[in-house]
PDB file of C-alpha atoms in Angstrom:
ATOM      1  CA  MET A   1     233.569  73.146 252.157  1.00 42.00           C
ATOM      2  CA  SER A   2     230.343  71.918 250.650  1.00 50.00           C
ATOM      3  CA  LEU A   3     229.285  68.697 249.040  1.00 51.00           C
ATOM      4  CA  ALA A   4     226.941  68.299 246.114  1.00 52.00           C
ATOM      5  CA  LEU A   5     224.824  65.262 245.470  1.00 55.00           C
ATOM      6  CA  PRO A   6     222.319  65.336 242.607  1.00 58.00           C
ATOM      7  CA  PRO A   7     219.959  62.420 242.234  1.00 57.00           C
ATOM      8  CA  ARG A   8     218.887  62.195 238.619  1.00 58.00           C
ATOM      9  CA  ILE A   9     215.866  60.577 237.100  1.00 61.00           C
ATOM     10  CA  ARG A  10     214.862  60.519 233.482  1.00 58.00           C
ATOM     11  CA  TYR A  11     211.154  61.145 233.209  1.00 64.00           C
ATOM     12  CA  THR A  12     210.656  62.852 229.846  1.00 66.00           C
ATOM     13  CA  ALA A  13     209.717  59.586 228.111  1.00 65.00           C
ATOM     14  CA  LEU A  14     207.589  58.616 231.089  1.00 67.00           C
ATOM     15  CA  SER A  15     205.758  61.959 230.858  1.00 73.00           C
ATOM     16  CA  ARG A  16     205.036  61.479 227.161  1.00 73.00           C
ATOM     17  CA  ASN A  17     203.722  57.983 227.762  1.00 71.00           C
ATOM     18  CA  LEU A  18     201.460  58.852 230.671  1.00 73.00           C
ATOM     19  CA  CYS A  19     200.064  61.873 228.836  1.00 75.00           C
ATOM     20  CA  ILE A  20     198.673  59.456 226.245  1.00 75.00           C
ATOM     21  CA  LEU A  21     196.084  58.636 228.919  1.00 74.00           C
ATOM     22  CA  GLY A  22     194.887  62.242 228.901  1.00 78.00           C
ATOM     23  CA  SER A  23     194.136  64.114 232.110  1.00 82.00           C
ATOM     24  CA  ASP A  24     194.137  60.883 234.142  1.00 77.00           C
ATOM     25  CA  GLY A  25     197.683  60.173 232.994  1.00 77.00           C
ATOM     26  CA  VAL A  26     198.793  63.724 233.785  1.00 81.00           C
ATOM     27  CA  ASP A  27     197.277  63.456 237.274  1.00 83.00           C
ATOM     28  CA  LEU A  28     198.959  60.087 237.828  1.00 80.00           C
ATOM     29  CA  LEU A  29     202.304  61.461 236.663  1.00 78.00           C
ATOM     30  CA  SER A  30     202.010  64.468 238.961  1.00 82.00           C
ATOM     31  CA  GLU A  31     201.049  62.390 242.000  1.00 82.00           C
ATOM     32  CA  GLU A  32     203.788  59.823 241.502  1.00 78.00           C
ATOM     33  CA  LEU A  33     206.564  62.299 240.756  1.00 80.00           C
ATOM     34  CA  ASN A  34     205.560  64.357 243.798  1.00 84.00           C
ATOM     35  CA  ALA A  35     205.673  61.231 245.967  1.00 84.00           C
ATOM     36  CA  PHE A  36     209.036  60.247 244.473  1.00 82.00           C
ATOM     37  CA  PHE A  37     210.600  63.691 245.031  1.00 85.00           C
ATOM     38  CA  ASP A  38     209.095  63.937 248.546  1.00 90.00           C
ATOM     39  CA  THR A  39     210.860  60.687 249.406  1.00 89.00           C
ATOM     40  CA  LEU A  40     214.162  61.973 248.000  1.00 89.00           C
ATOM     41  CA  VAL A  41     213.906  65.289 249.860  1.00 92.00           C
ATOM     42  CA  ASN A  42     213.107  63.526 253.146  1.00 94.00           C
ATOM     43  CA  VAL A  43     216.152  61.263 252.798  1.00 94.00           C
ATOM     44  CA  VAL A  44     218.441  64.234 252.058  1.00 93.00           C
ATOM     45  CA  HIS A  45     217.147  66.079 255.136  1.00 94.00           C
ATOM     46  CA  GLN A  46     217.509  62.942 257.266  1.00 95.00           C
ATOM     47  CA  TYR A  47     221.251  62.977 256.497  1.00 93.00           C
ATOM     48  CA  GLY A  48     221.635  66.695 257.233  1.00 92.00           C
ATOM     49  CA  GLY A  49     221.697  67.926 253.637  1.00 92.00           C
ATOM     50  CA  ASP A  50     219.944  70.959 252.215  1.00 90.00           C
ATOM     51  CA  ILE A  51     218.139  71.126 248.892  1.00 89.00           C
ATOM     52  CA  TYR A  52     219.883  73.788 246.851  1.00 86.00           C
ATOM     53  CA  LYS A  53     217.856  73.537 243.654  1.00 85.00           C
ATOM     54  CA  PHE A  54     215.541  71.395 241.607  1.00 82.00           C
ATOM     55  CA  ALA A  55     217.163  71.530 238.168  1.00 77.00           C
ATOM     56  CA  GLY A  56     215.218  69.683 235.505  1.00 71.00           C
ATOM     57  CA  ASP A  57     215.440  66.022 236.451  1.00 72.00           C
ATOM     58  CA  ALA A  58     218.054  66.597 239.143  1.00 78.00           C
ATOM     59  CA  ILE A  59     218.032  67.703 242.737  1.00 85.00           C
ATOM     60  CA  MET A  60     221.129  69.596 243.751  1.00 86.00           C
ATOM     61  CA  CYS A  61     221.898  69.058 247.427  1.00 89.00           C
ATOM     62  CA  LEU A  62     224.520  70.587 249.667  1.00 88.00           C
ATOM     63  CA  TRP A  63     226.151  69.629 252.923  1.00 87.00           C
ATOM     64  CA  THR A  64     227.821  72.623 254.529  1.00 81.00           C
ATOM     65  CA  ARG A  65     230.006  73.071 257.583  1.00 77.00           C
ATOM     66  CA  ASN A  66     227.555  75.337 259.369  1.00 70.00           C
ATOM     67  CA  ILE A  67     224.776  73.398 261.055  1.00 61.00           C
ATOM     68  CA  GLY A  68     222.774  76.262 262.549  1.00 56.00           C
ATOM     69  CA  LYS A  69     222.450  79.952 261.874  1.00 55.00           C
ATOM     70  CA  GLY A  70     225.256  81.673 263.711  1.00 54.00           C
ATOM     71  CA  ASP A  71     225.303  79.187 266.572  1.00 57.00           C
ATOM     72  CA  GLY A  72     229.006  78.422 266.161  1.00 59.00           C
ATOM     73  CA  ASN A  73     228.382  74.739 265.476  1.00 69.00           C
ATOM     74  CA  SER A  74     230.098  73.258 262.460  1.00 79.00           C
ATOM     75  CA  ARG A  75     230.732  69.854 260.932  1.00 81.00           C
ATOM     76  CA  SER A  76     234.031  68.420 259.857  1.00 83.00           C
ATOM     77  CA  VAL A  77     234.717  67.630 256.211  1.00 83.00           C
ATOM     78  CA  HIS A  78     234.775  63.969 257.209  1.00 84.00           C
ATOM     79  CA  ASP A  79     231.291  64.201 258.801  1.00 87.00           C
ATOM     80  CA  MET A  80     229.832  66.031 255.783  1.00 87.00           C
ATOM     81  CA  LEU A  81     231.343  63.563 253.335  1.00 88.00           C
ATOM     82  CA  THR A  82     230.201  60.562 255.365  1.00 89.00           C
ATOM     83  CA  ALA A  83     226.639  61.926 255.541  1.00 91.00           C
ATOM     84  CA  ALA A  84     226.522  62.672 251.805  1.00 90.00           C
ATOM     85  CA  ILE A  85     227.827  59.225 250.866  1.00 90.00           C
ATOM     86  CA  GLN A  86     225.427  57.450 253.239  1.00 92.00           C
ATOM     87  CA  CYS A  87     222.596  59.539 251.812  1.00 92.00           C
ATOM     88  CA  GLY A  88     223.687  58.695 248.264  1.00 89.00           C
ATOM     89  CA  PHE A  89     223.661  54.967 248.991  1.00 90.00           C
ATOM     90  CA  GLU A  90     220.151  55.214 250.401  1.00 90.00           C
ATOM     91  CA  LEU A  91     218.947  57.326 247.472  1.00 88.00           C
ATOM     92  CA  VAL A  92     220.194  54.948 244.782  1.00 86.00           C
ATOM     93  CA  GLY A  93     218.418  52.136 246.582  1.00 84.00           C
ATOM     94  CA  ILE A  94     215.032  53.829 246.257  1.00 81.00           C
ATOM     95  CA  GLU A  95     212.791  52.337 243.616  1.00 70.00           C
ATOM     96  CA  HIS A  96     209.378  53.758 242.910  1.00 66.00           C
ATOM     97  CA  TYR A  97     207.184  51.263 241.118  1.00 63.00           C
ATOM     98  CA  LEU A  98     205.109  53.377 238.770  1.00 60.00           C
ATOM     99  CA  VAL A  99     203.976  50.526 236.532  1.00 58.00           C
ATOM    100  CA  LYS A 100     201.971  48.938 239.321  1.00 61.00           C
ATOM    101  CA  VAL A 101     200.345  52.282 240.076  1.00 62.00           C
ATOM    102  CA  ALA A 102     199.472  52.793 236.397  1.00 61.00           C
ATOM    103  CA  GLN A 103     198.085  49.273 236.117  1.00 61.00           C
ATOM    104  CA  ALA A 104     195.968  49.775 239.237  1.00 62.00           C
ATOM    105  CA  ALA A 105     194.658  53.087 237.879  1.00 59.00           C
ATOM    106  CA  CYS A 106     193.742  51.461 234.562  1.00 59.00           C
ATOM    107  CA  ALA A 107     192.042  48.556 236.338  1.00 59.00           C
ATOM    108  CA  THR A 108     189.726  50.950 238.168  1.00 59.00           C
ATOM    109  CA  ASP A 109     188.962  53.151 235.145  1.00 56.00           C
ATOM    110  CA  SER A 110     187.713  51.354 232.057  1.00 55.00           C
ATOM    111  CA  ASP A 111     188.474  54.413 229.878  1.00 60.00           C
ATOM    112  CA  MET A 112     192.215  54.111 230.538  1.00 57.00           C
ATOM    113  CA  ASP A 113     194.085  51.706 228.250  1.00 61.00           C
ATOM    114  CA  ILE A 114     197.508  50.778 229.610  1.00 58.00           C
ATOM    115  CA  SER A 115     198.341  48.855 226.425  1.00 63.00           C
ATOM    116  CA  LYS A 116     199.140  52.250 224.822  1.00 61.00           C
ATOM    117  CA  LEU A 117     201.918  52.875 227.334  1.00 59.00           C
ATOM    118  CA  THR A 118     205.591  51.977 227.378  1.00 61.00           C
ATOM    119  CA  LEU A 119     206.484  52.404 231.028  1.00 58.00           C
ATOM    120  CA  PRO A 120     209.742  51.658 232.810  1.00 60.00           C
ATOM    121  CA  ASP A 121     209.573  49.145 235.620  1.00 60.00           C
ATOM    122  CA  SER A 122     210.327  51.924 238.043  1.00 63.00           C
ATOM    123  CA  LEU A 123     211.797  55.356 238.468  1.00 68.00           C
ATOM    124  CA  GLY A 124     215.385  54.989 239.536  1.00 71.00           C
ATOM    125  CA  LEU A 125     218.292  57.318 239.908  1.00 81.00           C
ATOM    126  CA  HIS A 126     221.997  57.654 240.126  1.00 83.00           C
ATOM    127  CA  CYS A 127     223.952  60.044 242.316  1.00 87.00           C
ATOM    128  CA  ALA A 128     227.377  61.596 242.538  1.00 88.00           C
ATOM    129  CA  VAL A 129     229.296  63.192 245.376  1.00 90.00           C
ATOM    130  CA  GLY A 130     231.830  65.977 244.895  1.00 88.00           C
ATOM    131  CA  ILE A 131     233.691  68.047 247.424  1.00 87.00           C
ATOM    132  CA  GLY A 132     235.197  71.500 247.450  1.00 84.00           C
ATOM    133  CA  PRO A 133     234.627  75.168 248.131  1.00 81.00           C
ATOM    134  CA  LEU A 134     231.573  76.818 246.621  1.00 80.00           C
ATOM    135  CA  GLU A 135     231.015  80.330 245.441  1.00 84.00           C
ATOM    136  CA  MET A 136     227.478  81.600 246.049  1.00 83.00           C
ATOM    137  CA  ALA A 137     225.743  84.698 244.738  1.00 88.00           C
ATOM    138  CA  ALA A 138     222.251  86.138 244.993  1.00 89.00           C
ATOM    139  CA  ILE A 139     220.951  87.680 241.790  1.00 91.00           C
ATOM    140  CA  GLY A 140     217.757  89.666 241.243  1.00 91.00           C
ATOM    141  CA  SER A 141     214.753  90.445 243.369  1.00 91.00           C
ATOM    142  CA  PRO A 142     213.499  88.210 244.811  1.00 91.00           C
ATOM    143  CA  PRO A 143     216.984  86.744 244.945  1.00 88.00           C
ATOM    144  CA  GLU A 144     217.887  83.658 242.943  1.00 87.00           C
ATOM    145  CA  PHE A 145     220.835  81.921 244.556  1.00 83.00           C
ATOM    146  CA  ILE A 146     223.523  80.581 242.274  1.00 85.00           C
ATOM    147  CA  CYS A 147     226.323  78.229 243.296  1.00 82.00           C
ATOM    148  CA  ASN A 148     229.459  77.360 241.410  1.00 84.00           C
ATOM    149  CA  GLY A 149     232.579  75.512 242.352  1.00 85.00           C
ATOM    150  CA  ALA A 150     234.760  72.459 242.082  1.00 85.00           C
ATOM    151  CA  SER A 151     232.228  70.102 243.663  1.00 85.00           C
ATOM    152  CA  PHE A 152     229.700  70.734 240.875  1.00 83.00           C
ATOM    153  CA  ALA A 153     232.295  70.037 238.166  1.00 85.00           C
ATOM    154  CA  GLN A 154     233.289  66.824 239.966  1.00 87.00           C
ATOM    155  CA  VAL A 155     229.667  65.750 240.228  1.00 86.00           C
ATOM    156  CA  GLU A 156     229.042  66.336 236.522  1.00 84.00           C
ATOM    157  CA  ARG A 157     232.107  64.288 235.517  1.00 86.00           C
ATOM    158  CA  SER A 158     231.212  61.511 237.955  1.00 85.00           C
ATOM    159  CA  LEU A 159     227.586  61.350 236.808  1.00 83.00           C
ATOM    160  CA  SER A 160     228.709  60.933 233.217  1.00 82.00           C
ATOM    161  CA  ALA A 161     230.486  57.739 234.236  1.00 83.00           C
ATOM    162  CA  SER A 162     227.615  56.278 236.266  1.00 82.00           C
ATOM    163  CA  VAL A 163     224.335  54.567 235.455  1.00 81.00           C
ATOM    164  CA  ARG A 164     221.031  54.072 237.233  1.00 79.00           C
ATOM    165  CA  GLY A 165     221.489  52.536 240.662  1.00 81.00           C
ATOM    166  CA  GLU A 166     225.083  53.718 241.115  1.00 85.00           C
ATOM    167  CA  LEU A 167     226.652  56.217 243.487  1.00 87.00           C
ATOM    168  CA  ALA A 168     229.684  57.879 241.875  1.00 87.00           C
ATOM    169  CA  ILE A 169     232.224  59.425 244.241  1.00 87.00           C
ATOM    170  CA  SER A 170     234.732  61.891 242.809  1.00 87.00           C
ATOM    171  CA  LEU A 171     238.454  61.265 243.226  1.00 84.00           C
ATOM    172  CA  ALA A 172     238.713  64.419 245.340  1.00 84.00           C
ATOM    173  CA  SER A 173     235.983  63.084 247.641  1.00 84.00           C
ATOM    174  CA  MET A 174     237.752  59.753 248.038  1.00 80.00           C
ATOM    175  CA  GLY A 175     240.893  61.529 249.277  1.00 75.00           C
ATOM    176  CA  ALA A 176     239.055  64.035 251.495  1.00 64.00           C
ATOM    177  CA  PRO A 177     238.832  62.013 254.739  1.00 53.00           C
ATOM    178  CA  LEU A 178     242.630  61.834 254.803  1.00 46.00           C
ATOM    179  CA  LEU A 179     242.795  65.629 254.578  1.00 44.00           C
ATOM    180  CA  ALA A 180     240.119  66.346 257.175  1.00 43.00           C
ATOM    181  CA  ALA A 181     241.247  67.857 260.419  1.00 41.00           C
TER     182      ALA A 181
END
């Protein structure tokens, strides 16, 4: 069993707006998105998840039964699900206030004009949790790992029904603790 939890942010419009500032805006965008994603990755690792893939504006994360490499330790479905849901709640609570950073940058550089920008108050995200078996394959050299399975389909459906600041939990995930041995 594996769980998938993709935080999603929408930063295409933000990118366009910050690029109006030229190279300073591009640098600011890069720094702030790196800081934002670093925070997300650290939270996922704190809850025992692994980053499977950065896919556009999403991070695909997995919680798997095996904790270590061949050490015989494994987690129950209940433990994986609990960790993913706790992680999801923490992730949706993260707000990254980019406007204040942009305003501070413009205040220190007279060539930057923030009045040209339409910035969101912050970068936020929404998450979804799905559960189920995964099929994995390695393709090419160096290998590119590809996952497919029920949990990804559940996540996609659940994300469609959620908005920024929400954690969507698939119906299969809600019933999973009752099935866990």
